Amino acid sequence: MKHRRNTQRRAVLAGAGALALAATATLTLANANAADGPAAKQLTPAAATALASQLDGHAAGSYYDAAAKKLVVNVVDRAAADAVRAKGAEARMVRHSLAQLDAARQTLKQQATIPGTAWAMDPRTNKVVVTADRTVSGAKLDKLNKVVKSLGSKATLRHSKSEFTPFIAGGDAIWGSSSRCSLGFNVVKGGQPYFLTAGHCGNAVKSWSDKQGGQEIASTEDSKFPGSDYAIAKYTADIAHPSEVNTYGGSPQKITKAAEATVGQKVTRSGSTTQVHDGTVKALNASVNYQEGTVEGLIQTDVCAEPGDSGGALYDGESAVGLTSGGSGNCSSGGETYFQPVPAALKAVGAEIG
């Protein structure tokens, strides 16, 4: 997102956000943008979600197949497959129902909530994919292996050579006294201008500036982390606040609405540390066990990010999709990043895109 003091000043709060705090956790908090979304299809992601709920235990998630340009809905019986095809989507028979995979997630939550781990249901493999970063070893790794093995074909374990750590550092940057983050999206609440960023950013900073050591332009009103990862700050200075994302070299991306993510969707992230990067949504409703605590309901992507990108915008065209939370890896060797869904954050704080 951008704000302007006058017509000559470029918005400093554009795009995705991140705080420049030293990362002490073993899970990385980052920021996000999203690129152009899936091609036109007969059944929208929202309609697919509604259809899956109507199938009452006979569906197991959905995803967008970019190569085939089709929305695919996983089902566990022929009657459900017929219902999906009648609605214009591709039906795919799978072994495990969504209820079975959710039960596997609950087992992991109860028995394997270990810092340095994350898990999400992958509709492409019809499994819960569990990730352990390089800090998970010894007795902790043995425990994790035992729990995953007990879930049989419903779960699989993979290892990351990096660490899940907070990506605290900035779209256009926003600064606290000792930290830097990126602004996610400008919003309106009660007719007044605000912006969204990451909750771990809002926990660390109460007074925001558009430059290091500068005058206050906004103050944090509310933040949530862990559990979720969002914060809302109210503008306290007379600064323009267009609903845009900084694309670093291109024209600003106008943002007109918020939207839910879809597995397989192409997205773009903007942040002040690594600027603009593209990627794909890999899973939804992901859980990440940071050192500070667990964050649930996240969007998992293969978009890279680094410290300073936290809070930044994940978007798809004119749609606000996510706020960068954290992840592992970097933009040189690659990595994965998790995002707080924007619709959930807007609902929680009582704001709207604007």
Short mmCIF file of C-alpha atoms in Angstrom, two decimals:
data_model
loop_
_atom_site.label_atom_id
_atom_site.label_comp_id
_atom_site.label_asym_id
_atom_site.label_seq_id
_atom_site.Cartn_x
_atom_site.Cartn_y
_atom_site.Cartn_z
CA MET A 1 0.00 0.00 0.00
CA LYS A 2 1.10 3.58 -0.42
CA HIS A 3 0.60 6.84 1.40
CA ARG A 4 1.68 10.30 0.28
CA ARG A 5 2.40 13.55 2.10
CA ASN A 6 1.99 15.39 -1.21
CA THR A 7 1.82 14.61 -4.91
CA GLN A 8 5.63 14.43 -5.19
CA ARG A 9 6.20 12.03 -2.32
CA ARG A 10 6.09 8.32 -3.09
CA ALA A 11 4.07 6.23 -0.63
CA VAL A 12 6.31 4.73 2.00
CA LEU A 13 3.71 2.34 3.23
CA ALA A 14 3.17 0.59 -0.06
CA GLY A 15 3.01 -3.14 -0.53
CA ALA A 16 4.12 -5.80 1.92
CA GLY A 17 5.63 -5.12 5.30
CA ALA A 18 8.34 -6.35 7.59
CA LEU A 19 10.04 -5.32 10.84
CA ALA A 20 13.83 -5.03 11.10
CA LEU A 21 14.07 -6.70 14.49
CA ALA A 22 16.65 -9.36 15.24
CA ALA A 23 15.02 -12.74 14.67
CA THR A 24 15.19 -14.81 17.84
CA ALA A 25 12.63 -17.47 16.94
CA THR A 26 13.28 -20.59 14.93
CA LEU A 27 10.36 -19.79 12.61
CA THR A 28 10.63 -16.84 10.22
CA LEU A 29 7.93 -14.17 10.04
CA ALA A 30 7.67 -12.53 6.60
CA ASN A 31 5.40 -10.47 4.32
CA ALA A 32 3.42 -11.13 1.13
CA ASN A 33 1.91 -9.99 -2.23
CA ALA A 34 0.00 -12.08 -4.76
CA ALA A 35 0.09 -12.07 -8.55
CA ASP A 36 -2.59 -12.61 -11.13
CA GLY A 37 -5.04 -15.31 -10.09
CA PRO A 38 -6.35 -18.43 -11.76
CA ALA A 39 -7.75 -18.30 -15.26
CA ALA A 40 -11.50 -18.12 -15.69
CA LYS A 41 -13.30 -21.30 -14.76
CA GLN A 42 -16.88 -22.43 -14.46
CA LEU A 43 -16.83 -22.86 -10.70
CA THR A 44 -15.28 -20.13 -8.54
CA PRO A 45 -13.15 -20.95 -5.46
CA ALA A 46 -15.89 -19.56 -3.21
CA ALA A 47 -18.47 -21.75 -4.95
CA ALA A 48 -16.17 -24.77 -4.61
CA THR A 49 -15.86 -24.17 -0.87
CA ALA A 50 -19.64 -23.88 -0.56
CA LEU A 51 -20.12 -27.05 -2.60
CA ALA A 52 -17.62 -28.97 -0.47
CA SER A 53 -19.52 -28.00 2.69
CA GLN A 54 -22.76 -29.18 1.11
CA LEU A 55 -21.21 -32.58 0.38
CA ASP A 56 -21.03 -33.13 4.14
CA GLY A 57 -17.99 -35.35 4.61
CA HIS A 58 -17.82 -36.62 1.03
CA ALA A 59 -15.29 -33.99 -0.15
CA ALA A 60 -11.61 -33.48 0.71
CA GLY A 61 -10.58 -30.02 -0.42
CA SER A 62 -10.09 -28.38 -3.80
CA TYR A 63 -7.30 -26.81 -5.86
CA TYR A 64 -6.72 -25.03 -9.13
CA ASP A 65 -4.94 -27.06 -11.81
CA ALA A 66 -3.10 -24.34 -13.76
CA ALA A 67 -2.02 -26.68 -16.56
CA ALA A 68 -5.54 -27.95 -17.21
CA LYS A 69 -7.10 -24.59 -16.25
CA LYS A 70 -9.65 -26.37 -14.10
CA LEU A 71 -10.82 -26.23 -10.52
CA VAL A 72 -10.49 -29.72 -9.03
CA VAL A 73 -12.60 -30.90 -6.08
CA ASN A 74 -11.51 -34.04 -4.21
CA VAL A 75 -14.31 -36.48 -3.39
CA VAL A 76 -14.53 -39.88 -1.74
CA ASP A 77 -17.51 -41.45 -3.55
CA ARG A 78 -19.24 -41.44 -6.94
CA ALA A 79 -22.34 -39.57 -5.77
CA ALA A 80 -20.18 -36.65 -4.66
CA ALA A 81 -18.25 -36.81 -7.94
CA ASP A 82 -21.49 -36.51 -9.90
CA ALA A 83 -22.53 -33.49 -7.80
CA VAL A 84 -19.20 -31.76 -8.45
CA ARG A 85 -19.31 -32.37 -12.21
CA ALA A 86 -22.87 -31.07 -12.35
CA LYS A 87 -21.57 -27.77 -10.93
CA GLY A 88 -18.86 -27.42 -13.58
CA ALA A 89 -15.74 -28.56 -11.73
CA GLU A 90 -13.43 -31.55 -12.14
CA ALA A 91 -14.04 -34.35 -9.61
CA ARG A 92 -11.10 -36.42 -8.34
CA MET A 93 -11.55 -39.58 -6.30
CA VAL A 94 -9.26 -39.71 -3.24
CA ARG A 95 -8.75 -42.04 -0.28
CA HIS A 96 -9.08 -39.70 2.70
CA SER A 97 -12.01 -37.42 3.52
CA LEU A 98 -11.54 -33.90 4.83
CA ALA A 99 -12.81 -35.08 8.23
CA GLN A 100 -10.09 -37.76 8.36
CA LEU A 101 -7.38 -35.25 7.46
CA ASP A 102 -8.71 -32.76 10.02
CA ALA A 103 -8.54 -35.53 12.64
CA ALA A 104 -4.90 -36.10 11.66
CA ARG A 105 -4.22 -32.36 12.10
CA GLN A 106 -5.78 -32.47 15.57
CA THR A 107 -3.55 -35.41 16.51
CA LEU A 108 -0.51 -33.41 15.43
CA LYS A 109 -1.71 -30.40 17.40
CA GLN A 110 -2.24 -32.45 20.54
CA GLN A 111 0.86 -34.63 20.34
CA ALA A 112 3.47 -32.80 18.22
CA THR A 113 3.24 -29.03 18.73
CA ILE A 114 7.01 -28.58 18.58
CA PRO A 115 8.70 -25.24 17.74
CA GLY A 116 10.21 -25.48 14.27
CA THR A 117 7.36 -27.50 12.79
CA ALA A 118 4.41 -26.73 10.54
CA TRP A 119 1.63 -28.68 8.86
CA ALA A 120 -1.13 -28.20 6.32
CA MET A 121 -3.55 -30.34 4.34
CA ASP A 122 -2.33 -30.72 0.76
CA PRO A 123 -5.29 -31.44 -1.55
CA ARG A 124 -2.98 -32.51 -4.38
CA THR A 125 -1.52 -35.42 -2.40
CA ASN A 126 -4.59 -35.92 -0.14
CA LYS A 127 -2.29 -35.89 2.89
CA VAL A 128 -1.33 -33.65 5.79
CA VAL A 129 2.20 -32.50 4.94
CA VAL A 130 4.32 -31.98 8.07
CA THR A 131 7.50 -29.91 7.86
CA ALA A 132 10.36 -29.96 10.38
CA ASP A 133 13.04 -27.28 10.15
CA ARG A 134 16.71 -27.92 10.95
CA THR A 135 16.25 -27.08 14.65
CA VAL A 136 14.05 -30.14 15.18
CA SER A 137 16.38 -32.97 16.14
CA GLY A 138 17.07 -35.62 18.76
CA ALA A 139 14.17 -36.54 21.02
CA LYS A 140 11.92 -33.91 19.41
CA LEU A 141 12.45 -35.38 15.96
CA ASP A 142 11.92 -38.91 17.29
CA LYS A 143 8.62 -37.81 18.83
CA LEU A 144 7.52 -36.12 15.60
CA ASN A 145 8.43 -39.18 13.52
CA LYS A 146 6.43 -41.41 15.86
CA VAL A 147 3.30 -39.23 15.65
CA VAL A 148 3.48 -38.90 11.86
CA LYS A 149 4.03 -42.63 11.45
CA SER A 150 0.95 -43.34 13.61
CA LEU A 151 -1.17 -41.42 11.08
CA GLY A 152 -0.29 -43.86 8.29
CA SER A 153 -1.08 -42.71 4.75
CA LYS A 154 -2.88 -39.59 6.02
CA ALA A 155 0.39 -37.73 6.75
CA THR A 156 3.92 -37.38 5.45
CA LEU A 157 7.02 -35.72 6.94
CA ARG A 158 9.50 -33.56 5.08
CA HIS A 159 12.54 -31.66 6.30
CA SER A 160 13.66 -28.08 5.68
CA LYS A 161 17.36 -27.17 5.62
CA SER A 162 16.44 -23.69 6.84
CA GLU A 163 14.77 -22.42 9.99
CA PHE A 164 11.29 -21.04 10.53
CA THR A 165 12.09 -17.58 11.91
CA PRO A 166 10.31 -14.21 12.19
CA PHE A 167 10.84 -12.08 9.04
CA ILE A 168 10.87 -8.82 10.92
CA ALA A 169 12.33 -6.06 8.70
CA GLY A 170 9.94 -3.92 4.54
CA GLY A 171 6.73 -3.13 0.67
CA ASP A 172 7.54 0.40 1.37
CA ALA A 173 8.96 0.29 4.87
CA ILE A 174 7.33 1.34 8.11
CA TRP A 175 9.55 1.96 11.11
CA GLY A 176 9.35 1.70 14.87
CA SER A 177 12.01 2.89 17.29
CA SER A 178 14.15 -0.19 16.69
CA SER A 179 12.25 -2.19 14.10
CA ARG A 180 11.17 -2.13 10.47
CA CYS A 181 8.14 -3.79 8.88
CA SER A 182 6.16 -3.44 5.67
CA LEU A 183 2.66 -2.10 5.37
CA GLY A 184 0.19 -4.61 4.03
CA PHE A 185 -2.96 -2.81 2.87
CA ASN A 186 -4.61 0.53 3.54
CA VAL A 187 -8.08 0.04 5.01
CA VAL A 188 -10.97 2.06 6.38
CA LYS A 189 -12.56 1.60 9.80
CA GLY A 190 -15.41 3.77 11.03
CA GLY A 191 -14.76 6.18 8.17
CA GLN A 192 -11.15 6.70 9.31
CA PRO A 193 -7.91 5.64 7.54
CA TYR A 194 -5.91 2.71 8.91
CA PHE A 195 -3.47 0.11 7.59
CA LEU A 196 -2.97 -3.62 8.17
CA THR A 197 0.36 -5.26 8.90
CA ALA A 198 1.54 -8.38 10.74
CA GLY A 199 0.56 -9.00 14.35
CA HIS A 200 4.14 -9.70 15.41
CA CYS A 201 4.97 -6.27 13.99
CA GLY A 202 2.13 -4.63 15.93
CA ASN A 203 3.21 -6.39 19.13
CA ALA A 204 6.70 -4.91 18.78
CA VAL A 205 5.85 -1.38 17.60
CA LYS A 206 3.18 1.03 18.79
CA SER A 207 4.30 4.22 16.98
CA TRP A 208 5.05 4.03 13.24
CA SER A 209 7.03 6.34 10.95
CA ASP A 210 7.69 6.28 7.21
CA LYS A 211 11.44 6.62 7.76
CA GLN A 212 13.93 5.61 10.42
CA GLY A 213 13.84 8.11 13.26
CA GLY A 214 11.04 10.09 11.58
CA GLN A 215 7.86 11.63 12.97
CA GLU A 216 4.91 9.40 13.79
CA ILE A 217 2.44 8.80 10.99
CA ALA A 218 0.36 6.02 12.60
CA SER A 219 -0.08 4.14 15.87
CA THR A 220 -0.95 0.49 16.46
CA GLU A 221 -4.53 0.15 17.69
CA ASP A 222 -4.75 -3.64 17.96
CA SER A 223 -2.57 -6.66 17.21
CA LYS A 224 -2.96 -10.43 17.45
CA PHE A 225 0.01 -12.81 17.65
CA PRO A 226 0.36 -15.73 18.18
CA GLY A 227 -2.89 -17.52 17.38
CA SER A 228 -3.35 -15.28 14.35
CA ASP A 229 -0.90 -12.75 12.87
CA TYR A 230 -2.48 -9.37 12.06
CA ALA A 231 -2.35 -5.80 13.38
CA ILE A 232 -4.22 -2.60 12.55
CA ALA A 233 -2.71 0.87 12.90
CA LYS A 234 -4.54 4.21 12.69
CA TYR A 235 -3.05 7.07 10.70
CA THR A 236 -2.25 9.98 13.00
CA ALA A 237 -0.65 12.25 10.37
CA ASP A 238 -2.26 14.00 7.40
CA ILE A 239 -0.94 11.64 4.72
CA ALA A 240 -2.65 10.36 1.57
CA HIS A 241 -3.41 6.64 1.80
CA PRO A 242 -4.33 5.23 -1.63
CA SER A 243 -5.47 1.63 -1.85
CA GLU A 244 -2.39 0.47 -3.78
CA VAL A 245 0.60 -1.86 -3.53
CA ASN A 246 4.13 -0.81 -4.44
CA THR A 247 5.41 -2.92 -7.36
CA TYR A 248 8.94 -1.47 -7.29
CA GLY A 249 9.55 -0.13 -10.79
CA GLY A 250 6.12 -0.71 -12.30
CA SER A 251 2.85 1.11 -11.87
CA PRO A 252 1.28 0.71 -8.41
CA GLN A 253 -1.21 -2.16 -8.21
CA LYS A 254 -4.67 -0.89 -7.34
CA ILE A 255 -6.44 -2.89 -4.62
CA THR A 256 -10.25 -2.86 -4.61
CA LYS A 257 -11.28 -5.90 -2.57
CA ALA A 258 -10.22 -8.77 -0.32
CA ALA A 259 -10.39 -12.40 -1.46
CA GLU A 260 -9.77 -15.89 -0.13
CA ALA A 261 -6.81 -17.83 -1.54
CA THR A 262 -7.11 -21.02 -3.60
CA VAL A 263 -4.58 -23.87 -3.70
CA GLY A 264 -2.78 -23.64 -7.06
CA GLN A 265 -3.39 -19.89 -7.40
CA LYS A 266 -0.52 -17.71 -8.65
CA VAL A 267 0.22 -14.89 -6.21
CA THR A 268 2.66 -11.98 -5.77
CA ARG A 269 4.36 -10.61 -2.67
CA SER A 270 5.77 -7.10 -2.16
CA GLY A 271 8.14 -6.23 0.67
CA SER A 272 10.73 -3.60 1.51
CA THR A 273 13.59 -6.07 1.88
CA THR A 274 13.21 -8.25 -1.21
CA GLN A 275 10.62 -6.18 -3.12
CA VAL A 276 8.37 -8.18 -5.50
CA HIS A 277 8.33 -11.97 -5.89
CA ASP A 278 5.80 -14.39 -7.37
CA GLY A 279 4.77 -17.89 -6.41
CA THR A 280 1.94 -20.35 -5.90
CA VAL A 281 -0.46 -21.12 -3.06
CA LYS A 282 0.43 -24.62 -1.84
CA ALA A 283 -2.03 -25.15 1.03
CA LEU A 284 -4.64 -23.41 3.19
CA ASN A 285 -5.45 -23.47 6.90
CA ALA A 286 -1.81 -24.18 7.71
CA SER A 287 -0.46 -24.27 11.29
CA VAL A 288 3.05 -22.97 12.08
CA ASN A 289 4.71 -23.52 15.44
CA TYR A 290 6.91 -20.46 15.96
CA GLN A 291 9.07 -20.15 19.05
CA GLU A 292 6.62 -17.48 20.26
CA GLY A 293 3.64 -19.81 19.83
CA THR A 294 1.40 -21.42 17.23
CA VAL A 295 -0.35 -19.49 14.45
CA GLU A 296 -3.22 -21.26 12.68
CA GLY A 297 -5.32 -20.68 9.58
CA LEU A 298 -2.42 -19.49 7.41
CA ILE A 299 -1.88 -19.58 3.64
CA GLN A 300 1.18 -21.67 2.70
CA THR A 301 3.08 -20.61 -0.44
CA ASP A 302 6.38 -21.19 -2.23
CA VAL A 303 6.95 -17.43 -2.44
CA CYS A 304 10.27 -16.38 -0.92
CA ALA A 305 10.70 -13.68 1.72
CA GLU A 306 13.35 -12.41 4.13
CA PRO A 307 13.57 -10.46 7.37
CA GLY A 308 11.97 -7.07 6.83
CA ASP A 309 9.20 -8.39 4.60
CA SER A 310 6.81 -9.09 7.50
CA GLY A 311 3.33 -7.61 7.29
CA GLY A 312 3.58 -7.04 3.55
CA ALA A 313 0.94 -7.58 0.90
CA LEU A 314 0.08 -10.83 -0.81
CA TYR A 315 -2.26 -10.00 -3.67
CA ASP A 316 -3.89 -11.33 -6.83
CA GLY A 317 -4.56 -8.50 -9.25
CA GLU A 318 -6.85 -6.07 -7.44
CA SER A 319 -7.54 -8.54 -4.61
CA ALA A 320 -5.88 -8.36 -1.19
CA VAL A 321 -5.14 -11.97 -0.19
CA GLY A 322 -2.65 -12.11 2.70
CA LEU A 323 -0.26 -10.45 5.14
CA THR A 324 3.25 -11.91 5.42
CA SER A 325 3.65 -13.88 8.63
CA GLY A 326 6.79 -16.05 8.39
CA GLY A 327 8.57 -18.98 6.83
CA SER A 328 11.95 -20.45 5.99
CA GLY A 329 14.65 -19.98 3.36
CA ASN A 330 15.42 -16.80 1.43
CA CYS A 331 15.15 -15.25 -2.02
CA SER A 332 18.56 -16.54 -3.13
CA SER A 333 18.12 -20.26 -2.48
CA GLY A 334 14.30 -20.24 -2.32
CA GLY A 335 11.95 -20.92 0.52
CA GLU A 336 8.36 -21.03 1.70
CA THR A 337 6.30 -18.30 3.31
CA TYR A 338 3.07 -18.30 5.28
CA PHE A 339 0.47 -15.52 5.17
CA GLN A 340 -2.36 -14.35 7.41
CA PRO A 341 -5.54 -14.30 5.26
CA VAL A 342 -6.76 -10.72 4.78
CA PRO A 343 -10.54 -11.48 4.89
CA ALA A 344 -10.17 -12.97 8.38
CA ALA A 345 -8.08 -10.01 9.58
CA LEU A 346 -10.60 -7.50 8.19
CA LYS A 347 -13.46 -9.28 9.92
CA ALA A 348 -11.58 -9.42 13.22
CA VAL A 349 -10.77 -5.69 13.29
CA GLY A 350 -14.00 -4.45 11.71
CA ALA A 351 -12.38 -2.78 8.71
CA GLU A 352 -12.66 -2.90 4.91
CA ILE A 353 -10.30 -2.35 1.99
CA GLY A 354 -10.14 1.32 1.02
#
